[in-house]
Amino acid sequence: MALDAAQPGFATTVAALRLRSWKLGAGQAMEVTDQFSEADFTHIVDDRADVHVSSRDGRFYLGHFPNGRPGGADEDWVTGEGWVIAVTGTASVPGYRMSFGTETPAEIIATVVARILATSRPL
């Protein structure tokens, strides 16, 4: 990057910044939900049109909240949270939980879900 220290402020060129185009926008949730077979997962669409997917053993959960996730009885709406992925741990290994905003591209969530599903194995 070209920098002229003799001049006050910051100076560079557009080429030096290496501007990029980034995937933006929520996209199509079906890219995510279509990965779950009805034989292995339970699908629920609630009265708010939120989508809930869980594994038959109950250890995997995916929630899609297009308008933000509702909080508990005494909480406000969690307006920015659009996706929740959780895997329950075992007695010896803790599980994990991830959340993504309502505008996170579905293509990104689909990739995360595909990697998680690729690591699961029947017992």
mmCIF file with all atom_site columns, C-alpha atoms in Angstrom:
data_model
loop_
_atom_site.group_PDB
_atom_site.id
_atom_site.type_symbol
_atom_site.label_atom_id
_atom_site.label_alt_id
_atom_site.label_comp_id
_atom_site.label_asym_id
_atom_site.label_entity_id
_atom_site.label_seq_id
_atom_site.pdbx_PDB_ins_code
_atom_site.Cartn_x
_atom_site.Cartn_y
_atom_site.Cartn_z
_atom_site.occupancy
_atom_site.B_iso_or_equiv
_atom_site.pdbx_formal_charge
_atom_site.auth_seq_id
_atom_site.auth_comp_id
_atom_site.auth_asym_id
_atom_site.auth_atom_id
_atom_site.pdbx_PDB_model_num
ATOM 1   C CA . MET A 1 1   ? 0.000   0.000   0.000  1.00 0.00 ? 1   MET A CA 1
ATOM 2   C CA . ALA A 1 2   ? 1.364   3.413   -0.924 1.00 0.00 ? 2   ALA A CA 1
ATOM 3   C CA . LEU A 1 3   ? 1.492   5.752   2.062  1.00 0.00 ? 3   LEU A CA 1
ATOM 4   C CA . ASP A 1 4   ? 2.867   9.280   2.026  1.00 0.00 ? 4   ASP A CA 1
ATOM 5   C CA . ALA A 1 5   ? 3.993   9.964   5.602  1.00 0.00 ? 5   ALA A CA 1
ATOM 6   C CA . ALA A 1 6   ? 4.859   13.582  4.754  1.00 0.00 ? 6   ALA A CA 1
ATOM 7   C CA . GLN A 1 7   ? 1.175   14.428  4.212  1.00 0.00 ? 7   GLN A CA 1
ATOM 8   C CA . PRO A 1 8   ? -1.306  14.679  7.108  1.00 0.00 ? 8   PRO A CA 1
ATOM 9   C CA . GLY A 1 9   ? -4.073  12.085  7.197  1.00 0.00 ? 9   GLY A CA 1
ATOM 10  C CA . PHE A 1 10  ? -4.283  8.773   5.401  1.00 0.00 ? 10  PHE A CA 1
ATOM 11  C CA . ALA A 1 11  ? -3.613  8.455   1.675  1.00 0.00 ? 11  ALA A CA 1
ATOM 12  C CA . THR A 1 12  ? -3.869  5.368   -0.491 1.00 0.00 ? 12  THR A CA 1
ATOM 13  C CA . THR A 1 13  ? -5.223  4.218   -3.829 1.00 0.00 ? 13  THR A CA 1
ATOM 14  C CA . VAL A 1 14  ? -8.345  2.226   -4.685 1.00 0.00 ? 14  VAL A CA 1
ATOM 15  C CA . ALA A 1 15  ? -6.140  -0.518  -6.137 1.00 0.00 ? 15  ALA A CA 1
ATOM 16  C CA . ALA A 1 16  ? -4.172  -0.749  -2.877 1.00 0.00 ? 16  ALA A CA 1
ATOM 17  C CA . LEU A 1 17  ? -7.392  -1.215  -0.901 1.00 0.00 ? 17  LEU A CA 1
ATOM 18  C CA . ARG A 1 18  ? -8.232  -4.335  -2.940 1.00 0.00 ? 18  ARG A CA 1
ATOM 19  C CA . LEU A 1 19  ? -11.961 -3.693  -2.776 1.00 0.00 ? 19  LEU A CA 1
ATOM 20  C CA . ARG A 1 20  ? -14.170 -6.787  -2.924 1.00 0.00 ? 20  ARG A CA 1
ATOM 21  C CA . SER A 1 21  ? -17.780 -7.724  -3.427 1.00 0.00 ? 21  SER A CA 1
ATOM 22  C CA . TRP A 1 22  ? -19.301 -9.629  -0.480 1.00 0.00 ? 22  TRP A CA 1
ATOM 23  C CA . LYS A 1 23  ? -22.380 -11.887 -0.284 1.00 0.00 ? 23  LYS A CA 1
ATOM 24  C CA . LEU A 1 24  ? -25.138 -9.849  1.392  1.00 0.00 ? 24  LEU A CA 1
ATOM 25  C CA . GLY A 1 25  ? -28.868 -10.256 1.994  1.00 0.00 ? 25  GLY A CA 1
ATOM 26  C CA . ALA A 1 26  ? -30.875 -12.979 3.677  1.00 0.00 ? 26  ALA A CA 1
ATOM 27  C CA . GLY A 1 27  ? -31.357 -15.173 0.597  1.00 0.00 ? 27  GLY A CA 1
ATOM 28  C CA . GLN A 1 28  ? -33.607 -18.253 0.520  1.00 0.00 ? 28  GLN A CA 1
ATOM 29  C CA . ALA A 1 29  ? -34.035 -20.223 3.765  1.00 0.00 ? 29  ALA A CA 1
ATOM 30  C CA . MET A 1 30  ? -34.847 -23.360 1.741  1.00 0.00 ? 30  MET A CA 1
ATOM 31  C CA . GLU A 1 31  ? -31.121 -23.620 0.947  1.00 0.00 ? 31  GLU A CA 1
ATOM 32  C CA . VAL A 1 32  ? -30.734 -24.509 4.622  1.00 0.00 ? 32  VAL A CA 1
ATOM 33  C CA . THR A 1 33  ? -33.886 -26.434 5.447  1.00 0.00 ? 33  THR A CA 1
ATOM 34  C CA . ASP A 1 34  ? -33.761 -28.664 2.353  1.00 0.00 ? 34  ASP A CA 1
ATOM 35  C CA . GLN A 1 35  ? -30.691 -30.388 3.840  1.00 0.00 ? 35  GLN A CA 1
ATOM 36  C CA . PHE A 1 36  ? -32.774 -32.122 6.526  1.00 0.00 ? 36  PHE A CA 1
ATOM 37  C CA . SER A 1 37  ? -34.500 -35.381 5.616  1.00 0.00 ? 37  SER A CA 1
ATOM 38  C CA . GLU A 1 38  ? -37.864 -36.130 7.179  1.00 0.00 ? 38  GLU A CA 1
ATOM 39  C CA . ALA A 1 39  ? -36.576 -39.569 8.166  1.00 0.00 ? 39  ALA A CA 1
ATOM 40  C CA . ASP A 1 40  ? -33.864 -38.138 10.432 1.00 0.00 ? 40  ASP A CA 1
ATOM 41  C CA . PHE A 1 41  ? -35.247 -34.740 11.474 1.00 0.00 ? 41  PHE A CA 1
ATOM 42  C CA . THR A 1 42  ? -38.468 -33.222 12.774 1.00 0.00 ? 42  THR A CA 1
ATOM 43  C CA . HIS A 1 43  ? -39.657 -30.026 11.069 1.00 0.00 ? 43  HIS A CA 1
ATOM 44  C CA . ILE A 1 44  ? -42.050 -27.561 12.701 1.00 0.00 ? 44  ILE A CA 1
ATOM 45  C CA . VAL A 1 45  ? -43.337 -24.260 11.337 1.00 0.00 ? 45  VAL A CA 1
ATOM 46  C CA . ASP A 1 46  ? -44.988 -22.290 14.124 1.00 0.00 ? 46  ASP A CA 1
ATOM 47  C CA . ASP A 1 47  ? -47.686 -19.619 14.095 1.00 0.00 ? 47  ASP A CA 1
ATOM 48  C CA . ARG A 1 48  ? -45.098 -16.885 13.440 1.00 0.00 ? 48  ARG A CA 1
ATOM 49  C CA . ALA A 1 49  ? -43.738 -18.805 10.407 1.00 0.00 ? 49  ALA A CA 1
ATOM 50  C CA . ASP A 1 50  ? -40.526 -19.511 12.318 1.00 0.00 ? 50  ASP A CA 1
ATOM 51  C CA . VAL A 1 51  ? -38.964 -22.835 11.348 1.00 0.00 ? 51  VAL A CA 1
ATOM 52  C CA . HIS A 1 52  ? -37.647 -25.325 13.894 1.00 0.00 ? 52  HIS A CA 1
ATOM 53  C CA . VAL A 1 53  ? -35.683 -28.436 12.920 1.00 0.00 ? 53  VAL A CA 1
ATOM 54  C CA . SER A 1 54  ? -34.423 -31.003 15.387 1.00 0.00 ? 54  SER A CA 1
ATOM 55  C CA . SER A 1 55  ? -32.749 -34.363 15.062 1.00 0.00 ? 55  SER A CA 1
ATOM 56  C CA . ARG A 1 56  ? -34.799 -37.376 16.112 1.00 0.00 ? 56  ARG A CA 1
ATOM 57  C CA . ASP A 1 57  ? -32.462 -37.888 19.090 1.00 0.00 ? 57  ASP A CA 1
ATOM 58  C CA . GLY A 1 58  ? -32.991 -34.246 20.134 1.00 0.00 ? 58  GLY A CA 1
ATOM 59  C CA . ARG A 1 59  ? -29.300 -33.324 20.190 1.00 0.00 ? 59  ARG A CA 1
ATOM 60  C CA . PHE A 1 60  ? -29.311 -31.046 17.122 1.00 0.00 ? 60  PHE A CA 1
ATOM 61  C CA . TYR A 1 61  ? -31.507 -27.948 16.797 1.00 0.00 ? 61  TYR A CA 1
ATOM 62  C CA . LEU A 1 62  ? -31.842 -25.336 14.091 1.00 0.00 ? 62  LEU A CA 1
ATOM 63  C CA . GLY A 1 63  ? -34.190 -22.393 14.410 1.00 0.00 ? 63  GLY A CA 1
ATOM 64  C CA . HIS A 1 64  ? -34.922 -19.867 11.669 1.00 0.00 ? 64  HIS A CA 1
ATOM 65  C CA . PHE A 1 65  ? -36.538 -16.634 12.816 1.00 0.00 ? 65  PHE A CA 1
ATOM 66  C CA . PRO A 1 66  ? -36.983 -14.350 9.774  1.00 0.00 ? 66  PRO A CA 1
ATOM 67  C CA . ASN A 1 67  ? -38.260 -11.447 11.912 1.00 0.00 ? 67  ASN A CA 1
ATOM 68  C CA . GLY A 1 68  ? -36.007 -12.048 14.932 1.00 0.00 ? 68  GLY A CA 1
ATOM 69  C CA . ARG A 1 69  ? -36.159 -14.596 17.726 1.00 0.00 ? 69  ARG A CA 1
ATOM 70  C CA . PRO A 1 70  ? -38.674 -14.068 20.520 1.00 0.00 ? 70  PRO A CA 1
ATOM 71  C CA . GLY A 1 71  ? -37.282 -13.851 24.033 1.00 0.00 ? 71  GLY A CA 1
ATOM 72  C CA . GLY A 1 72  ? -38.549 -15.584 27.139 1.00 0.00 ? 72  GLY A CA 1
ATOM 73  C CA . ALA A 1 73  ? -41.674 -14.634 29.096 1.00 0.00 ? 73  ALA A CA 1
ATOM 74  C CA . ASP A 1 74  ? -39.967 -11.654 30.769 1.00 0.00 ? 74  ASP A CA 1
ATOM 75  C CA . GLU A 1 75  ? -37.691 -10.664 27.872 1.00 0.00 ? 75  GLU A CA 1
ATOM 76  C CA . ASP A 1 76  ? -38.010 -8.431  24.851 1.00 0.00 ? 76  ASP A CA 1
ATOM 77  C CA . TRP A 1 77  ? -37.720 -9.793  21.327 1.00 0.00 ? 77  TRP A CA 1
ATOM 78  C CA . VAL A 1 78  ? -34.211 -10.673 20.233 1.00 0.00 ? 78  VAL A CA 1
ATOM 79  C CA . THR A 1 79  ? -34.728 -8.736  17.012 1.00 0.00 ? 79  THR A CA 1
ATOM 80  C CA . GLY A 1 80  ? -31.354 -9.287  15.362 1.00 0.00 ? 80  GLY A CA 1
ATOM 81  C CA . GLU A 1 81  ? -31.112 -13.061 15.816 1.00 0.00 ? 81  GLU A CA 1
ATOM 82  C CA . GLY A 1 82  ? -32.343 -14.877 12.717 1.00 0.00 ? 82  GLY A CA 1
ATOM 83  C CA . TRP A 1 83  ? -30.710 -18.298 12.971 1.00 0.00 ? 83  TRP A CA 1
ATOM 84  C CA . VAL A 1 84  ? -29.806 -20.502 15.940 1.00 0.00 ? 84  VAL A CA 1
ATOM 85  C CA . ILE A 1 85  ? -27.867 -23.743 15.644 1.00 0.00 ? 85  ILE A CA 1
ATOM 86  C CA . ALA A 1 86  ? -27.226 -25.846 18.729 1.00 0.00 ? 86  ALA A CA 1
ATOM 87  C CA . VAL A 1 87  ? -25.750 -29.271 19.364 1.00 0.00 ? 87  VAL A CA 1
ATOM 88  C CA . THR A 1 88  ? -26.176 -30.783 22.827 1.00 0.00 ? 88  THR A CA 1
ATOM 89  C CA . GLY A 1 89  ? -23.029 -32.176 24.371 1.00 0.00 ? 89  GLY A CA 1
ATOM 90  C CA . THR A 1 90  ? -22.459 -35.347 26.329 1.00 0.00 ? 90  THR A CA 1
ATOM 91  C CA . ALA A 1 91  ? -21.543 -36.017 29.941 1.00 0.00 ? 91  ALA A CA 1
ATOM 92  C CA . SER A 1 92  ? -17.865 -35.607 29.075 1.00 0.00 ? 92  SER A CA 1
ATOM 93  C CA . VAL A 1 93  ? -17.863 -33.141 26.149 1.00 0.00 ? 93  VAL A CA 1
ATOM 94  C CA . PRO A 1 94  ? -19.772 -29.834 26.143 1.00 0.00 ? 94  PRO A CA 1
ATOM 95  C CA . GLY A 1 95  ? -22.064 -28.926 23.259 1.00 0.00 ? 95  GLY A CA 1
ATOM 96  C CA . TYR A 1 96  ? -22.178 -25.648 21.402 1.00 0.00 ? 96  TYR A CA 1
ATOM 97  C CA . ARG A 1 97  ? -24.559 -22.945 20.192 1.00 0.00 ? 97  ARG A CA 1
ATOM 98  C CA . MET A 1 98  ? -24.217 -20.489 17.316 1.00 0.00 ? 98  MET A CA 1
ATOM 99  C CA . SER A 1 99  ? -26.465 -17.640 16.317 1.00 0.00 ? 99  SER A CA 1
ATOM 100 C CA . PHE A 1 100 ? -26.537 -15.486 13.209 1.00 0.00 ? 100 PHE A CA 1
ATOM 101 C CA . GLY A 1 101 ? -28.364 -12.284 12.347 1.00 0.00 ? 101 GLY A CA 1
ATOM 102 C CA . THR A 1 102 ? -31.552 -12.054 10.319 1.00 0.00 ? 102 THR A CA 1
ATOM 103 C CA . GLU A 1 103 ? -29.605 -10.720 7.326  1.00 0.00 ? 103 GLU A CA 1
ATOM 104 C CA . THR A 1 104 ? -26.950 -13.445 7.323  1.00 0.00 ? 104 THR A CA 1
ATOM 105 C CA . PRO A 1 105 ? -27.065 -15.015 3.848  1.00 0.00 ? 105 PRO A CA 1
ATOM 106 C CA . ALA A 1 106 ? -28.826 -18.394 3.860  1.00 0.00 ? 106 ALA A CA 1
ATOM 107 C CA . GLU A 1 107 ? -25.999 -19.699 1.664  1.00 0.00 ? 107 GLU A CA 1
ATOM 108 C CA . ILE A 1 108 ? -23.564 -19.119 4.548  1.00 0.00 ? 108 ILE A CA 1
ATOM 109 C CA . ILE A 1 109 ? -25.860 -20.886 7.037  1.00 0.00 ? 109 ILE A CA 1
ATOM 110 C CA . ALA A 1 110 ? -26.334 -23.754 4.551  1.00 0.00 ? 110 ALA A CA 1
ATOM 111 C CA . THR A 1 111 ? -22.570 -24.237 4.401  1.00 0.00 ? 111 THR A CA 1
ATOM 112 C CA . VAL A 1 112 ? -22.271 -24.289 8.211  1.00 0.00 ? 112 VAL A CA 1
ATOM 113 C CA . VAL A 1 113 ? -25.142 -26.792 8.471  1.00 0.00 ? 113 VAL A CA 1
ATOM 114 C CA . ALA A 1 114 ? -23.617 -29.012 5.773  1.00 0.00 ? 114 ALA A CA 1
ATOM 115 C CA . ARG A 1 115 ? -20.332 -29.158 7.709  1.00 0.00 ? 115 ARG A CA 1
ATOM 116 C CA . ILE A 1 116 ? -22.130 -29.995 10.960 1.00 0.00 ? 116 ILE A CA 1
ATOM 117 C CA . LEU A 1 117 ? -24.207 -32.735 9.285  1.00 0.00 ? 117 LEU A CA 1
ATOM 118 C CA . ALA A 1 118 ? -21.057 -34.152 7.688  1.00 0.00 ? 118 ALA A CA 1
ATOM 119 C CA . THR A 1 119 ? -19.573 -34.678 11.162 1.00 0.00 ? 119 THR A CA 1
ATOM 120 C CA . SER A 1 120 ? -22.573 -36.554 12.566 1.00 0.00 ? 120 SER A CA 1
ATOM 121 C CA . ARG A 1 121 ? -22.574 -40.341 12.621 1.00 0.00 ? 121 ARG A CA 1
ATOM 122 C CA . PRO A 1 122 ? -25.264 -42.825 13.653 1.00 0.00 ? 122 PRO A CA 1
ATOM 123 C CA . LEU A 1 123 ? -24.453 -44.728 16.840 1.00 0.00 ? 123 LEU A CA 1
#
